[in-house]
Structures are given as C-alpha cells and as structure tokens.
Short mmCIF file of C-alpha atoms (C1' of nucleotides) in Angstrom, two decimals:
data_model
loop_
_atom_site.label_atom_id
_atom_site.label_comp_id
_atom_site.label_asym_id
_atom_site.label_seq_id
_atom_site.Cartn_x
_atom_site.Cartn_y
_atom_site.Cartn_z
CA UNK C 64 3.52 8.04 22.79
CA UNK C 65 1.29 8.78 25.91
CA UNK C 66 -0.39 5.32 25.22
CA UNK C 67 -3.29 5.03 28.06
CA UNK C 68 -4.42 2.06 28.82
CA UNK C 69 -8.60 2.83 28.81
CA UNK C 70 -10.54 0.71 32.37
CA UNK C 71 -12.20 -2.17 31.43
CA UNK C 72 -15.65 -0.74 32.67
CA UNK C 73 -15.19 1.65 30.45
CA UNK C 74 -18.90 1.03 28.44
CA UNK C 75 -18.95 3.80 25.17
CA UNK C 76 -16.19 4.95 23.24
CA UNK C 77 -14.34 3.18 19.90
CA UNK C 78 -12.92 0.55 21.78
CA UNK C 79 -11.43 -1.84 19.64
CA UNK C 80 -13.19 -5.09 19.48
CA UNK C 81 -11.52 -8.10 20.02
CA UNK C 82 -12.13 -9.15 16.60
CA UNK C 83 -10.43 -6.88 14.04
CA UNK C 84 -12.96 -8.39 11.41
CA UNK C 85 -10.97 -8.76 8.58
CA UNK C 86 -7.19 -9.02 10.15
CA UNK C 87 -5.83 -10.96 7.03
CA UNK C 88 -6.63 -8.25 4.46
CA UNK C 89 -5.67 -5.36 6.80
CA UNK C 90 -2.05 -7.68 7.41
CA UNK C 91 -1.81 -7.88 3.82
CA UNK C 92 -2.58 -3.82 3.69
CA UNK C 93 0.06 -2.66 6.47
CA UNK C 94 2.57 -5.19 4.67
CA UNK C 95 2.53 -3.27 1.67
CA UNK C 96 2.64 0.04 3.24
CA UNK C 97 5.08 -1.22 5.11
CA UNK C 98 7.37 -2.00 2.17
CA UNK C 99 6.40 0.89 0.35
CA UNK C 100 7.61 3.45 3.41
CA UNK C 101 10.96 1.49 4.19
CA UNK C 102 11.90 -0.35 1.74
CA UNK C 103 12.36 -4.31 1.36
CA UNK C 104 13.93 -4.98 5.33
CA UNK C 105 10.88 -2.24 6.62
CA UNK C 106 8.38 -5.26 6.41
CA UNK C 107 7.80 -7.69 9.41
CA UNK C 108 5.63 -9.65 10.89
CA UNK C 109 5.31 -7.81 14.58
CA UNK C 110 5.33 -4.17 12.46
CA UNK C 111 2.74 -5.49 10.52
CA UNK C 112 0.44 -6.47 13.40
CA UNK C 113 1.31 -3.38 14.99
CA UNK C 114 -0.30 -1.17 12.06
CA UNK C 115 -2.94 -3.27 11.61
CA UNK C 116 -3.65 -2.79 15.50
CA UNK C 117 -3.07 -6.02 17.22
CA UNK C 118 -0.72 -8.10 18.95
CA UNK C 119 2.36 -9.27 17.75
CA UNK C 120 1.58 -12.78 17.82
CA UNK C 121 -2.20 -12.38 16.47
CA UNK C 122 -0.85 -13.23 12.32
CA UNK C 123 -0.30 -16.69 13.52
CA UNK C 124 -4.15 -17.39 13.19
CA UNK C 125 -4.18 -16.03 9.36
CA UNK C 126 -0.92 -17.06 8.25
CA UNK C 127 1.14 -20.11 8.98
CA UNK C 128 4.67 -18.18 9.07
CA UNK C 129 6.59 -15.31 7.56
CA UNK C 130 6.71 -17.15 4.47
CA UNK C 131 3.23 -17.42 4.30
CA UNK C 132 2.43 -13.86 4.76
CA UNK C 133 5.56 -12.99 2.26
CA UNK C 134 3.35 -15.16 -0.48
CA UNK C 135 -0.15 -13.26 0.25
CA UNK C 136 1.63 -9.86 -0.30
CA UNK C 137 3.94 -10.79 -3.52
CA UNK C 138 0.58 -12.36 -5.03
CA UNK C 139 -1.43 -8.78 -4.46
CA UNK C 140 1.30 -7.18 -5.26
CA UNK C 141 1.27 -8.96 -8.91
CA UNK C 142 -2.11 -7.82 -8.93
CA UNK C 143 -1.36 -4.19 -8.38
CA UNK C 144 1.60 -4.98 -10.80
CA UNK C 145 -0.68 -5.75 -13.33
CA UNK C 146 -2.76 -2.41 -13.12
CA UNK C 147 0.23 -0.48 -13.18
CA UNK C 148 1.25 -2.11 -16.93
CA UNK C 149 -2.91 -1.80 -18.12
CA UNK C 150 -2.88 1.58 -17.02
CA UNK C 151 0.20 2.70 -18.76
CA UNK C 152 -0.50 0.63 -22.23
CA UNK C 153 -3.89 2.63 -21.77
CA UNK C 154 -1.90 5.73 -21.92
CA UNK C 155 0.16 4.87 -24.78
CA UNK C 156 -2.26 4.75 -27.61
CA UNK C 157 -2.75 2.01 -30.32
CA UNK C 158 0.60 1.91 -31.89
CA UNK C 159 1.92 -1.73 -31.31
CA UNK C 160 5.28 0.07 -30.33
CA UNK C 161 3.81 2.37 -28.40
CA UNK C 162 2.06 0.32 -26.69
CA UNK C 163 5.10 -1.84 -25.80
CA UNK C 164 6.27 0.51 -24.76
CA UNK C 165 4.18 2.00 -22.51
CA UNK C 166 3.93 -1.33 -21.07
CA UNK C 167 7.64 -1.36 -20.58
CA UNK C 168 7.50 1.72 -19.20
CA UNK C 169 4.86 0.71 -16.71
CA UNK C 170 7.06 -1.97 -15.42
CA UNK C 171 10.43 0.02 -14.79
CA UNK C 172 8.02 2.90 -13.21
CA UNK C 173 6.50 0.01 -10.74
CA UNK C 174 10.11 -1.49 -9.83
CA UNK C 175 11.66 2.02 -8.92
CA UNK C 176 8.76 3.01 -7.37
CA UNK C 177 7.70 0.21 -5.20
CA UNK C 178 11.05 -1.37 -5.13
CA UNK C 179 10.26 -2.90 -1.69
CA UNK C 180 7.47 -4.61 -3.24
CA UNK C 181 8.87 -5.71 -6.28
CA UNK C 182 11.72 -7.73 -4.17
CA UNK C 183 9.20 -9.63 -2.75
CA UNK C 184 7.50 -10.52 -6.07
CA UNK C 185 10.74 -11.17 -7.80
CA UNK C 186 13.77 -11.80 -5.15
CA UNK C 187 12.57 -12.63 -1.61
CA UNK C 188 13.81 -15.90 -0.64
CA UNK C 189 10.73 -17.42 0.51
CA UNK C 190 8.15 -16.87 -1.21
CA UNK C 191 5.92 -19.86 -2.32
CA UNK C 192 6.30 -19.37 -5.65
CA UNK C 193 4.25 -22.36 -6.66
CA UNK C 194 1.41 -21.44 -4.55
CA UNK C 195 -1.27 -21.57 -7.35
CA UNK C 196 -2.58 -18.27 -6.10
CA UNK C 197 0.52 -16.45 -6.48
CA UNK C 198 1.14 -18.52 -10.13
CA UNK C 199 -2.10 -17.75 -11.66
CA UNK C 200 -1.72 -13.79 -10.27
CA UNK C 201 2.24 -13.65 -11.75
CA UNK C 202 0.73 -15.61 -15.43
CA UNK C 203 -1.79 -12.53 -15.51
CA UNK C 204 1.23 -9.99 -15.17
CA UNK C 205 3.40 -11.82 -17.72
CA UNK C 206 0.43 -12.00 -20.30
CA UNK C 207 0.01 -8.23 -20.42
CA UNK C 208 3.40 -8.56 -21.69
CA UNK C 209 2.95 -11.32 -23.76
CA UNK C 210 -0.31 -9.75 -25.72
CA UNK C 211 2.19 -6.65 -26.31
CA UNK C 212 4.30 -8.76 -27.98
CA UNK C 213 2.25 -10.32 -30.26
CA UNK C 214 2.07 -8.19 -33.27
CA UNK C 215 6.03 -8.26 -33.60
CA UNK C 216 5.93 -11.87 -33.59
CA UNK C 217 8.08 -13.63 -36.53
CA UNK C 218 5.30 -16.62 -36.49
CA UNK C 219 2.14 -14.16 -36.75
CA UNK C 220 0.05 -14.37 -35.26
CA UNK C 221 0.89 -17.06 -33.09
CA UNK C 222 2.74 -15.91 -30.27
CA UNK C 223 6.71 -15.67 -30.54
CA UNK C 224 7.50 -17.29 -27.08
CA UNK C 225 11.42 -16.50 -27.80
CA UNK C 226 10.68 -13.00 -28.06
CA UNK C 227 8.37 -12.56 -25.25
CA UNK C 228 11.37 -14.11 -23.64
CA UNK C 229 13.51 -11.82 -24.79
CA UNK C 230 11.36 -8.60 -23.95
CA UNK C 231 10.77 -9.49 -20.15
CA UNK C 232 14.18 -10.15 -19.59
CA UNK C 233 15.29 -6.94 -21.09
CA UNK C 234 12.73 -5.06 -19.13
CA UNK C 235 13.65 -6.93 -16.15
CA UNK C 236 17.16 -6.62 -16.01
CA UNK C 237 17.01 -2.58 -16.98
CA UNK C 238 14.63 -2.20 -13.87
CA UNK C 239 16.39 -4.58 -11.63
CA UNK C 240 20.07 -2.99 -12.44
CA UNK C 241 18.85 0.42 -12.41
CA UNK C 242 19.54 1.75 -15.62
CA UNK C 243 15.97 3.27 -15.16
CA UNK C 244 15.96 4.75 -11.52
CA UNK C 245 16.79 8.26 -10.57
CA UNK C 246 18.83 7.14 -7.98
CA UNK C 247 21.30 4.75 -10.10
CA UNK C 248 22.98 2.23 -8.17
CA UNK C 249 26.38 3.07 -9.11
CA UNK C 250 27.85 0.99 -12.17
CA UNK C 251 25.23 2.97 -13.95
CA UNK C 252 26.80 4.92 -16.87
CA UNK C 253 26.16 8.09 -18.32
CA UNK C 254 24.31 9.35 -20.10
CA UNK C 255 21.64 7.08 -18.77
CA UNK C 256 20.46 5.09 -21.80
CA UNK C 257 16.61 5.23 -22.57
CA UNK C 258 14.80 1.67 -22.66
CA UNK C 259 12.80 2.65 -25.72
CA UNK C 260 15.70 2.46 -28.11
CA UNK C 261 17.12 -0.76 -26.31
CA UNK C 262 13.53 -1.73 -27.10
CA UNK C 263 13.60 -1.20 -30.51
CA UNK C 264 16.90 -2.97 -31.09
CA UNK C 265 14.96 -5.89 -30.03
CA UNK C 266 11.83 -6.28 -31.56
CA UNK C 267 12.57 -3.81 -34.86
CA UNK C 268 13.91 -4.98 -37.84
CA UNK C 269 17.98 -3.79 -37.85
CA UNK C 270 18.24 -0.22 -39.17
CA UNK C 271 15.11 0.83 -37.93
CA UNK C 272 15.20 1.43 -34.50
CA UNK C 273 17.30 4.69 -35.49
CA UNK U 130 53.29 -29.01 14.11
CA UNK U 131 50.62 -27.68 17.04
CA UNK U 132 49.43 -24.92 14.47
CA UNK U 133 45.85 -23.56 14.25
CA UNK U 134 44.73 -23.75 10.81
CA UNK U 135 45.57 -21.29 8.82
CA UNK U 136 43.33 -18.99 6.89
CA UNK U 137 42.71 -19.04 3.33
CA UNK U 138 45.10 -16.65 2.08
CA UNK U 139 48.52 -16.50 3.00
CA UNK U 140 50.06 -12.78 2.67
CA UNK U 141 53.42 -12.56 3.59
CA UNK U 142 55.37 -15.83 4.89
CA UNK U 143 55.11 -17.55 7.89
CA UNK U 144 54.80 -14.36 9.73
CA UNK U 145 51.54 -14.09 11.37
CA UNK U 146 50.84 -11.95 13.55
CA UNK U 147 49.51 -13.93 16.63
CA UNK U 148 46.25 -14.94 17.42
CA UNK U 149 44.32 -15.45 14.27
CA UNK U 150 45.82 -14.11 11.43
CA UNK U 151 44.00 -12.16 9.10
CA UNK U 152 40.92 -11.94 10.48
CA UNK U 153 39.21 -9.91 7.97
CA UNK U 154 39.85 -12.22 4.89
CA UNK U 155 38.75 -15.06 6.93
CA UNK U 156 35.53 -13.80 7.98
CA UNK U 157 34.95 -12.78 4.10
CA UNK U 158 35.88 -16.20 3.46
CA UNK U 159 33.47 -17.55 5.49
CA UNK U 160 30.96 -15.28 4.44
CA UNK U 161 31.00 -16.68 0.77
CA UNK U 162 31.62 -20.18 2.08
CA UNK U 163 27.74 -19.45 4.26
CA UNK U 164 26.32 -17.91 0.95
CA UNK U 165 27.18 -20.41 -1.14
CA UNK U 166 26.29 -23.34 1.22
CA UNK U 167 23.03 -22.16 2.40
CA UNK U 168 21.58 -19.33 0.32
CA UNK U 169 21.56 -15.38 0.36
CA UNK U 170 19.49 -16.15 4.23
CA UNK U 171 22.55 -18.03 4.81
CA UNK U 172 24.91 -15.69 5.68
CA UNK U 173 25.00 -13.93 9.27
CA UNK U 174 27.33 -11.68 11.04
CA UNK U 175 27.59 -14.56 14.44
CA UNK U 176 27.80 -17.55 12.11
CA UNK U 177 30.62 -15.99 10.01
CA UNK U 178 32.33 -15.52 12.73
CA UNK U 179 31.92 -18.65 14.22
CA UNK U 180 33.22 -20.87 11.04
CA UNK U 181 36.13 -18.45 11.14
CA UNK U 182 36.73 -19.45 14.99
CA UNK U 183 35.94 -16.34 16.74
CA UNK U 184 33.45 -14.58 19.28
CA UNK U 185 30.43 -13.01 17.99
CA UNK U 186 31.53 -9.88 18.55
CA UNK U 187 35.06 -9.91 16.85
CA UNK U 188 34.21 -8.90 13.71
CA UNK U 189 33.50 -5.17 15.00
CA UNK U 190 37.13 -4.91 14.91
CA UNK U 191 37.30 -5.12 11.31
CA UNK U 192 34.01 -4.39 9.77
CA UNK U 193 31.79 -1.01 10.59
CA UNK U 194 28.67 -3.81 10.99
CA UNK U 195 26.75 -6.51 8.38
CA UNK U 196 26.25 -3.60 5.64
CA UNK U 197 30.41 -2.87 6.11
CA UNK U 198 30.35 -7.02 5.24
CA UNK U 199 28.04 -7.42 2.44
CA UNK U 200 29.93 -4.87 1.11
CA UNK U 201 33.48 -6.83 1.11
CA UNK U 202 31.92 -10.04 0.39
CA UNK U 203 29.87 -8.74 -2.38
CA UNK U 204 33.19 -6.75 -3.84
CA UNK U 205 34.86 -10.20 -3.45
CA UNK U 206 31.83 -11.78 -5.33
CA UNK U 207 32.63 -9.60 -8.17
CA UNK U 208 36.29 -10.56 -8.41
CA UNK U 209 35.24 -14.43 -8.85
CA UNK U 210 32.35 -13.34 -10.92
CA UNK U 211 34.57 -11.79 -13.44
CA UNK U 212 36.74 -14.63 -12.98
CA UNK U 213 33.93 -16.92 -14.16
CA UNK U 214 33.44 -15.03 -17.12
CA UNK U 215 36.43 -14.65 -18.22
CA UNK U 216 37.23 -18.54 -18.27
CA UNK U 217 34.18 -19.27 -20.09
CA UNK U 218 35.53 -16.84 -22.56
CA UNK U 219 38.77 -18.29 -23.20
CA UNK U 220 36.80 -21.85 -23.33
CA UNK U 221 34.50 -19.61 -26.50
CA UNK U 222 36.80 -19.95 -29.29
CA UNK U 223 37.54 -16.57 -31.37
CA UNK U 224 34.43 -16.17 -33.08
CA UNK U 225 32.82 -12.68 -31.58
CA UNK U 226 29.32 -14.60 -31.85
CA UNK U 227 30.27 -17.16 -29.85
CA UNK U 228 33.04 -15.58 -27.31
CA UNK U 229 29.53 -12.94 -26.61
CA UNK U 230 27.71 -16.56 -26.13
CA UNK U 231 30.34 -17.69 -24.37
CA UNK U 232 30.43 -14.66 -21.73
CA UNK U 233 26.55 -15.17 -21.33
CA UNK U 234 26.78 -18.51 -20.49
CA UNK U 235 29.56 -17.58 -17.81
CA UNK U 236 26.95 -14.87 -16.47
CA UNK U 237 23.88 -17.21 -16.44
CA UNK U 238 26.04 -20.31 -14.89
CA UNK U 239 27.66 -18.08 -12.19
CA UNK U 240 23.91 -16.69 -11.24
CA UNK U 241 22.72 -20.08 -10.76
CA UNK U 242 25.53 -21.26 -8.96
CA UNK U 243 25.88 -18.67 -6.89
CA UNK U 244 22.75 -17.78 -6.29
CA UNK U 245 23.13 -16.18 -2.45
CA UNK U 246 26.65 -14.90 -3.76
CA UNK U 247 24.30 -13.37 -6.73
CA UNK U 248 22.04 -11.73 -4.81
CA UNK U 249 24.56 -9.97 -2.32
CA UNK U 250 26.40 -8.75 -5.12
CA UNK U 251 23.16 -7.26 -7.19
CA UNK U 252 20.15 -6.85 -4.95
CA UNK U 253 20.81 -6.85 -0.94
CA UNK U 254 19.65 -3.43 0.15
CA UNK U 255 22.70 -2.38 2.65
CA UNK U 256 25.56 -3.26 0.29
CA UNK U 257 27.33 0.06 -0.38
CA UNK U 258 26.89 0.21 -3.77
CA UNK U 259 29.55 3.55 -4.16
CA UNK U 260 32.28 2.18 -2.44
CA UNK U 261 35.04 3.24 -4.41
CA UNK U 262 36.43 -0.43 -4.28
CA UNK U 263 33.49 -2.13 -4.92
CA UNK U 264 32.41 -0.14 -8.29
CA UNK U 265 36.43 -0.71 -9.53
CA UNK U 266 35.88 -4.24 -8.76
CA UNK U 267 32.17 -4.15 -10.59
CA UNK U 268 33.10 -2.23 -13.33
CA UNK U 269 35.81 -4.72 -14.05
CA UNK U 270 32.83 -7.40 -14.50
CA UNK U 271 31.21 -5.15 -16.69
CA UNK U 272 34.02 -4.65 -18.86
CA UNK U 273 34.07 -7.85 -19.41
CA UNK U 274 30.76 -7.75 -21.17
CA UNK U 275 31.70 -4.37 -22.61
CA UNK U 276 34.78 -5.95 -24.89
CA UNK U 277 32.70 -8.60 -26.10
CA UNK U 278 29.70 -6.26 -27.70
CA UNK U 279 32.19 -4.46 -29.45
CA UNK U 280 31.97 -6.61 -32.44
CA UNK U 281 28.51 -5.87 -32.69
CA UNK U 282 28.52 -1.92 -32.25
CA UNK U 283 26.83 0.23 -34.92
CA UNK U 284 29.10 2.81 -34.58
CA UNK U 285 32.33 0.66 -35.55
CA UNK U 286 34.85 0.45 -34.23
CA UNK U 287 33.24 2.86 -31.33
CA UNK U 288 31.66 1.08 -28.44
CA UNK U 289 28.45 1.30 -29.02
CA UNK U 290 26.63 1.48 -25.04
CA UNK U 291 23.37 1.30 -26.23
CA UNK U 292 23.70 -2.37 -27.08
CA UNK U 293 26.64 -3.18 -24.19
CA UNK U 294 23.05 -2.18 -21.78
CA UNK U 295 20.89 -3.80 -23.63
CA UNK U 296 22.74 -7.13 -23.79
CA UNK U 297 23.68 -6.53 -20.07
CA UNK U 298 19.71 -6.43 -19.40
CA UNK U 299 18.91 -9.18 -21.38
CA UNK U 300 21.47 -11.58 -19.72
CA UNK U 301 20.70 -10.33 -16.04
CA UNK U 302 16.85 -10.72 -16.55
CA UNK U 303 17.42 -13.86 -18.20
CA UNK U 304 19.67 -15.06 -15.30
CA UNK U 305 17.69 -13.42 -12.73
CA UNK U 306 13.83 -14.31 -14.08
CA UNK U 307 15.51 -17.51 -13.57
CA UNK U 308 14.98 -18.82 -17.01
CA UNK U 309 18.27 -20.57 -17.21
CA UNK U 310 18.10 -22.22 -13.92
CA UNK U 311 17.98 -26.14 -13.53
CA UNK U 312 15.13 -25.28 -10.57
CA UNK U 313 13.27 -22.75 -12.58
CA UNK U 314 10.90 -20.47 -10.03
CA UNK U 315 7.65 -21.40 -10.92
CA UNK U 316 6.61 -19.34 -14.04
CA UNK U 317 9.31 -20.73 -16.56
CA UNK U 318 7.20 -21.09 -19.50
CA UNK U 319 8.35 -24.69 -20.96
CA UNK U 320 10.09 -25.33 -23.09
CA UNK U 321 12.79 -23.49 -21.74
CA UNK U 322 14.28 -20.26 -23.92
CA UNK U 323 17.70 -21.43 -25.00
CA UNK U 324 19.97 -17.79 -24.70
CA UNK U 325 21.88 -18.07 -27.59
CA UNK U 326 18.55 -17.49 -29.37
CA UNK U 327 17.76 -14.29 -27.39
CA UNK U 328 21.26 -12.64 -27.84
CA UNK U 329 21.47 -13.34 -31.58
CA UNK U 330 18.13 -11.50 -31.91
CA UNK U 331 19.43 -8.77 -30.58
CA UNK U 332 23.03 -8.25 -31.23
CA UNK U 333 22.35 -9.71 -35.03
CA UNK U 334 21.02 -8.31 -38.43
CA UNK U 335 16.82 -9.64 -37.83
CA UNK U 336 16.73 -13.13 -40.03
CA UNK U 337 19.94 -13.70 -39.34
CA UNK U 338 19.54 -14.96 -36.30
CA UNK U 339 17.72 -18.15 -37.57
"C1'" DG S 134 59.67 -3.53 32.07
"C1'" DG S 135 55.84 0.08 31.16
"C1'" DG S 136 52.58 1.99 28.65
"C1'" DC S 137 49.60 1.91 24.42
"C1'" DT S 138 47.06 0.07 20.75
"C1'" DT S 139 44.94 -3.55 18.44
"C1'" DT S 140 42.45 -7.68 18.85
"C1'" DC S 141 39.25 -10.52 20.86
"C1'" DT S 142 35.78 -12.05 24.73
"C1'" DT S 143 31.99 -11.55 27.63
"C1'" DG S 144 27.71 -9.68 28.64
"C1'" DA S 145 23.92 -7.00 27.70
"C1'" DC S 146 20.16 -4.74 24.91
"C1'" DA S 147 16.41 -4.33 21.54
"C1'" DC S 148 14.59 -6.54 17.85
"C1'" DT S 149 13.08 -10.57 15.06
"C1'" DG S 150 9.91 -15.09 14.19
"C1'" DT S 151 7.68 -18.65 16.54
"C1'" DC S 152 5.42 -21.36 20.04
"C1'" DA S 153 2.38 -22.28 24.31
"C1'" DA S 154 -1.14 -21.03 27.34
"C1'" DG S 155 -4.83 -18.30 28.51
"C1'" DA S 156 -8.38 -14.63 27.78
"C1'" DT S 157 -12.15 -12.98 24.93
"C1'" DC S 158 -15.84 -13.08 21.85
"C1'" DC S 159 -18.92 -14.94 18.03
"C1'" DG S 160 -22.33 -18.28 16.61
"C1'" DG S 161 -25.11 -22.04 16.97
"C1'" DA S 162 -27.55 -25.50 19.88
"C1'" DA S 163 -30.56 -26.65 23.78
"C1'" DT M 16 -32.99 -17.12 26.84
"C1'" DT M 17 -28.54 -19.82 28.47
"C1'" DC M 18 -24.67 -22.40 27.44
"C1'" DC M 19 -20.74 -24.17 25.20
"C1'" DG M 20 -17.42 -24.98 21.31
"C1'" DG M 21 -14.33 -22.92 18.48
"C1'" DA M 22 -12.36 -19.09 16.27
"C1'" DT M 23 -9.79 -15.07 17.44
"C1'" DC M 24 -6.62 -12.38 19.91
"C1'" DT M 25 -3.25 -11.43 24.05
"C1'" DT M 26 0.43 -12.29 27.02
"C1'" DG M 27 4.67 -14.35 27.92
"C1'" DA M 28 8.50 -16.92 26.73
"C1'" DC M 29 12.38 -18.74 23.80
"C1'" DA M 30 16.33 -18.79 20.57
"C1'" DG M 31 18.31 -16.18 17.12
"C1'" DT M 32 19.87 -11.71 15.08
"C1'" DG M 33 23.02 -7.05 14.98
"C1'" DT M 34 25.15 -3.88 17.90
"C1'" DC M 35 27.20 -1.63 21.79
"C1'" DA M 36 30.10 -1.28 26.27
"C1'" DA M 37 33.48 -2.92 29.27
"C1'" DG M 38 37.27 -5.72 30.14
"C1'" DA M 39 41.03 -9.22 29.16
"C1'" DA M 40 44.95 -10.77 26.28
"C1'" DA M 41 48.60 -10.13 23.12
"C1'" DG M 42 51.77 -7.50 20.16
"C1'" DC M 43 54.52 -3.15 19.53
"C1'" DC M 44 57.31 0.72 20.58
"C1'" DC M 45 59.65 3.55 24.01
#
DNA sequence: GGGCTTTCTTGACACTGTCAAGATCCGGAA
DNA sequence: TTCCGGATCTTGACAGTGTCAAGAAAGCCC
C-alpha cells in the first residue's frame, strides 16, 4: 500500500534491475497463479506483469498479444496436465482398470482443481491451438490416455482409436459438466454418480462392470 | 406506416407500450444474434444494446449487469437447444438405437453451430447456474436425453442414471473435444471418430456394436 | 394538470489490451 | 577502457469494456 518510490542515488539495497532476467517464464508463472487464485477471468495481461514485477506494457517484448501469452500458459499447463495423470496412474497400481482409472481420476481431479487453467487448455477462445508447441505438449497428455487404453483394445494390441475416443470424451464431458466437482453446477443429480462405474460400462464387457 | 421496427416477439397486440417495446427480449435477442455471428467473444453488454437501438447504459434497467445477461441468454440457449434436439428426434425414426443416435447428432450439430451460444450456456464463469429458471429450462434439455436412454437401462423399465450420465458425458466431450466439428481444434486424431460408433459401445451388449 | 415511476440518455470512472516514444541497461566492437 | 547498437523495460496514450450517478422523457394513476 505505502508504495515508496526509493531516490535514484540510492547505491545498495535489492533494487530491482531493469532487466527481470527471465520475464517470459516468470509471465508464464504469475499467469498460472493467476488462474489458479481467481479463476478463468482472474488472468490478464497488466495483472500478470504486475506479479511478475514490471510494467504493464513490458509482455509486449515476450509475447506478441494476449493470445500469444494465452498459448504459452495452455501449453505448460498440458505439461503440468500430464504429471497430474502419471502421478495418479503411479498411484493406482498395475491393474489395467485400475490404472485407467487412476488416470481418469487424475484428469477430473486436475479440471476441478485448476479449473481456471483447464479453460484455457480446453475452452479459451484464442488459443493457438496449432502452435506446434502447444500440439506436441496436448499429443503427450492424450497419449497417457491412449497407453491406458490399450490393453482393452478389441484389435490387441494395436491401439483401439474408437475407444480411446470414447474414453476421453467420457472423461471430458464428466469433468467439464461437473458430475465430478464438489461444487456441482446445478443440473447435477443426486446421488452424484461415480466415474468408475460409467468407466466400466465402457470399456468392460456388458455384465461385468456390476 | 412511420413505425420503428418492431422487436422479435410480439406479446400482446399492437399495444406497445411506447418507446421501444420490450426491451428485455430484444436485448436477449441481440445477444444470441452477437453470439452466433461472432463467437462466445462476440457478445458485449454496449454492442447488444446497440443492435437493439439503445444507449449503452439502458440495459441496467432490465438486467442486474452482463452475469444477469448471460444468464437469460444462456436460459434462452437452452430453450432452442432442446428445440434442436427434439427435431432431430422426430427426423430419427422409432427405433430406440437410432432416435438415441438421432438426439446425439442434434447435441453434436447444435454445439458446432452454436458454438458461442454453446459455450454461454455450459462454460462462461458468471452465468448463474441456480437460477431457478435457468435449471427448469436446462433440465428440460436433459430430459430430453433422459427419455431416450431409457431403452437401454439395466434396470428395466427403471431409468437407469448411471448410463443417462454416462451417455450425457460421452456426447458433451465428444461435442466439446470438438471431434465432430467440420474445423476440428487441432488434435482431432484423423480419421475422424464417427459417434454412432462410440454410443453403441456403450449403450449396447460389447460385440454388438459391430 | 400534478406527481410518481419506469425507461432511457449522458457522462464519468476504473479497468482491459495495444501501440508509440523514450529511458535504461547489456554486450560486443574499436 | 570507451562507445554504440539493440534488447529490455517504462511512461503515456487510445479505444473498448462494465458499471454507476444524475438527469431527461414518457407513461400511469390520482
């Protein structure tokens, strides 16, 4: 609040050089806090340069717009995605359901609990999304999924690319509509169904997902 | 005739009450109109009101502010979106199999042609998602869905909500992913998933879907 | 007609992204 | 070393946004 301007004389003290060093990263870093504190609107370009301790105008010189800086974040965001899936089919054991689901389960976790983020990977409006950047860091996400898959394939074992289909959009849709959040978005119904059995129903044969 | 032109819906007679009519279904009106022409970026509180003819500061008068809005337009959305559904339902034939099909394609076709009408309805943040109007108006669109699974429920001739979710996941995250989109967003695998596939793998005993 | 409410306009404010111009500093060349 | 180019950052401005306050215009009821 009591922001005091220090005298230019001023020779010793952390005075903040005029070169942050590594302002792109840091932009990317207060981005993601950003969205992670306040949700999808929280996150903007003159917040952004505010956290990461410089003028509003200074992203110009590391990003070429909004858009650009919207890109950088959904593509480490993917990345941070990705950990969040390895990490939970880490957890889950070897079972090839378990370890579906786990991976499932690592998804819906990382869309309720970075749902700021996860709008920017999946929803917001302009991201490049053909950057090759942000492609080959989304393909990395998608093939955690897609090794999961595998040993329920009907073409063993070559990949079943309907049912890997069929799996993300499930997944997708039960975090995106909120059948998975604590904090349900309203058309949820009750009791709140559990994504293993919807699983189950999917890649099981009939009569065993009971 | 010297008359102003009149607004979309006519309620009661040539009895309007004076300057511009009903201002409220107008600026909704325009709202969609904005959505649909230029995206879910599209739509803004001065430009509504300008393609309905009025100040920037009229709408006050008849909506709390943009989330009071988004939360009309988005109910609105929801009344065409079951509307959509509902035709290509009719246009299914009588076979449960293909009336479900039928319903999805509705879904996925209204997603893609709507796609800023889409987004207001399902992801913008300050749509007020427990607005007693809006879930009515929602959980008729779901309903829609709802009948159609019943066919398929395990518990005969009970609904059976496991699968109404699970199909309700798979078609969002199908529509959303953007999978059946004619401008898919940059990780559509090719070729592209048909649907019908997915939902017959699910809703259907497993090698019967073949 | 006189008052009152609703409806709409005008004007202002803080906030946003973006651009232009200038200040500052790093790194390499002379 | 000194000097200069270019990269980096700041300041200031602009149009656009949502929202609020104050005032004008029109309908309604007494």
């Amino acid at each position: 609040m009591s922001e005091t301007p220090k005298p230019a004389d001023s020779l010793s003290g952390p005075v903040r050089p005029h070169h942050h060093g590594n302002l792109r990263q840091a932009l990317i870093t207060a981005s993601i806090q950003l969205l992670d504190a306040e949700g999808a609107s929280g996150l903007t370009l003159r917040k952004a340069a505010a956290r990461a301790g410089v003028s509003h105008a200074a992203p110009a010189h590391h990003f070429a717009g909004l858009p650009d800086l919207l890109t950088a974040v959904a593509t480490e965001a993917f990345a941070l995605f990705t950990g969040a899936m390895r990490e939970a089919r880490q957890g889950a054991g070897d079972d090839p359901t378990a370890r579906l689901e786990g991976i499932c389960r690592g998804y819906i976790r990382f869309a309720n609990d970075h749902a700021g983020l996860f709008h920017v990977m999946f929803l917001a409006a302009d991201v490049d999304r053909s950057n090759p950047t942000f492609l080959s860091t989304s393909e990395t996400a998608y093939a955690e999924l897609r090794l999961a898959c595998l040993p329920f394939s009907r073409q063993a074992p070559d990949p079943d690319q309907q049912l890997e289909i069929a799996v993300w959009s499930l997944v997708h849709g039960y975090a995106v509509l909120g059948f998975g959040a604590c904090d349900p978005k309203g058309f949820t119904p009750t009791p709140r169904p559990d994504f293993n059995g919807l699983l189950r129903r999917l890649v099981l044969p009939a009569g065993a997902a009971d």
